[in-house]
């Protein structure tokens, strides 16, 4: 893990994230990749949900348009 996370933008975050998954000690590099992809998917889903809620809450038309552009990506 140290060699993998040492090249990450934020090595302590990388180590903490990977160590937080109970599968980490028993998986190979492909398994670590799958764990990382899962974390990415969860974060993206939460971000999408948050932006969607902002679209529904804002009364500012400019903000709403900006949020909607974000949802397209």
Coordinates of C-alpha atoms in Angstrom, one line a residue:
X1 CA 0.0 0.0 0.0
X2 CA 2.8 2.4 0.8
X3 CA 4.4 2.1 -2.6
X4 CA 1.0 2.5 -4.3
X5 CA -0.1 5.5 -2.2
X6 CA 3.3 7.2 -2.2
X7 CA 2.6 8.4 -5.8
X8 CA -0.9 9.6 -4.9
X9 CA -1.6 13.4 -4.6
X10 CA -2.4 12.8 -1.0
X11 CA -0.7 9.7 0.3
X12 CA -2.2 9.8 3.8
X13 CA -5.7 10.0 2.4
X14 CA -4.9 7.1 0.0
X15 CA -3.7 4.9 2.8
X16 CA -6.6 5.8 5.1
X17 CA -9.2 5.1 2.3
X18 CA -7.7 1.8 1.3
X19 CA -7.2 0.6 4.8
X20 CA -10.8 1.4 5.6
X21 CA -12.0 -1.4 3.4
X22 CA -11.8 -4.8 5.2
X23 CA -10.9 -6.6 1.9
X24 CA -7.7 -4.6 1.4
X25 CA -5.3 -7.0 3.3
X26 CA -6.4 -10.0 1.2
X27 CA -6.5 -8.6 -2.3
X28 CA -4.0 -8.1 -5.1
X29 CA -3.5 -5.0 -7.3
X30 CA -6.7 -5.7 -9.3
X31 CA -8.6 -6.0 -6.0
X32 CA -7.2 -2.7 -4.8
X33 CA -8.2 -1.2 -8.2
X34 CA -11.8 -2.5 -7.7
X35 CA -11.9 -1.1 -4.2
X36 CA -10.7 2.3 -5.5
X37 CA -13.3 2.2 -8.3
X38 CA -16.0 1.5 -5.7
X39 CA -15.0 4.5 -3.6
X40 CA -15.0 6.6 -6.8
X41 CA -18.5 5.4 -7.7
X42 CA -19.9 6.1 -4.2
X43 CA -18.4 9.6 -4.2
X44 CA -19.7 10.4 -7.7
X45 CA -23.2 9.2 -6.7
X46 CA -23.2 11.3 -3.6
X47 CA -22.0 14.3 -5.6
X48 CA -24.7 13.8 -8.2
X49 CA -27.4 13.5 -5.5
X50 CA -26.1 16.7 -3.8
X51 CA -26.1 18.7 -7.0
X52 CA -29.6 17.4 -7.9
X53 CA -30.9 18.6 -4.6
X54 CA -29.3 22.0 -5.2
X55 CA -31.1 22.2 -8.6
X56 CA -34.4 21.6 -6.8
X57 CA -33.8 24.0 -4.0
X58 CA -32.4 27.1 -5.7
X59 CA -34.5 29.9 -7.0
X60 CA -31.6 31.6 -8.7
X61 CA -31.9 30.8 -12.4
X62 CA -28.2 31.3 -13.1
X63 CA -27.2 28.9 -10.3
X64 CA -29.8 26.4 -11.5
X65 CA -28.5 26.5 -15.0
X66 CA -24.9 25.9 -13.7
X67 CA -26.0 23.0 -11.6
X68 CA -27.8 21.5 -14.5
X69 CA -24.7 21.7 -16.6
X70 CA -22.8 19.8 -13.9
X71 CA -25.4 17.1 -14.0
X72 CA -24.8 16.6 -17.7
X73 CA -21.3 15.4 -17.0

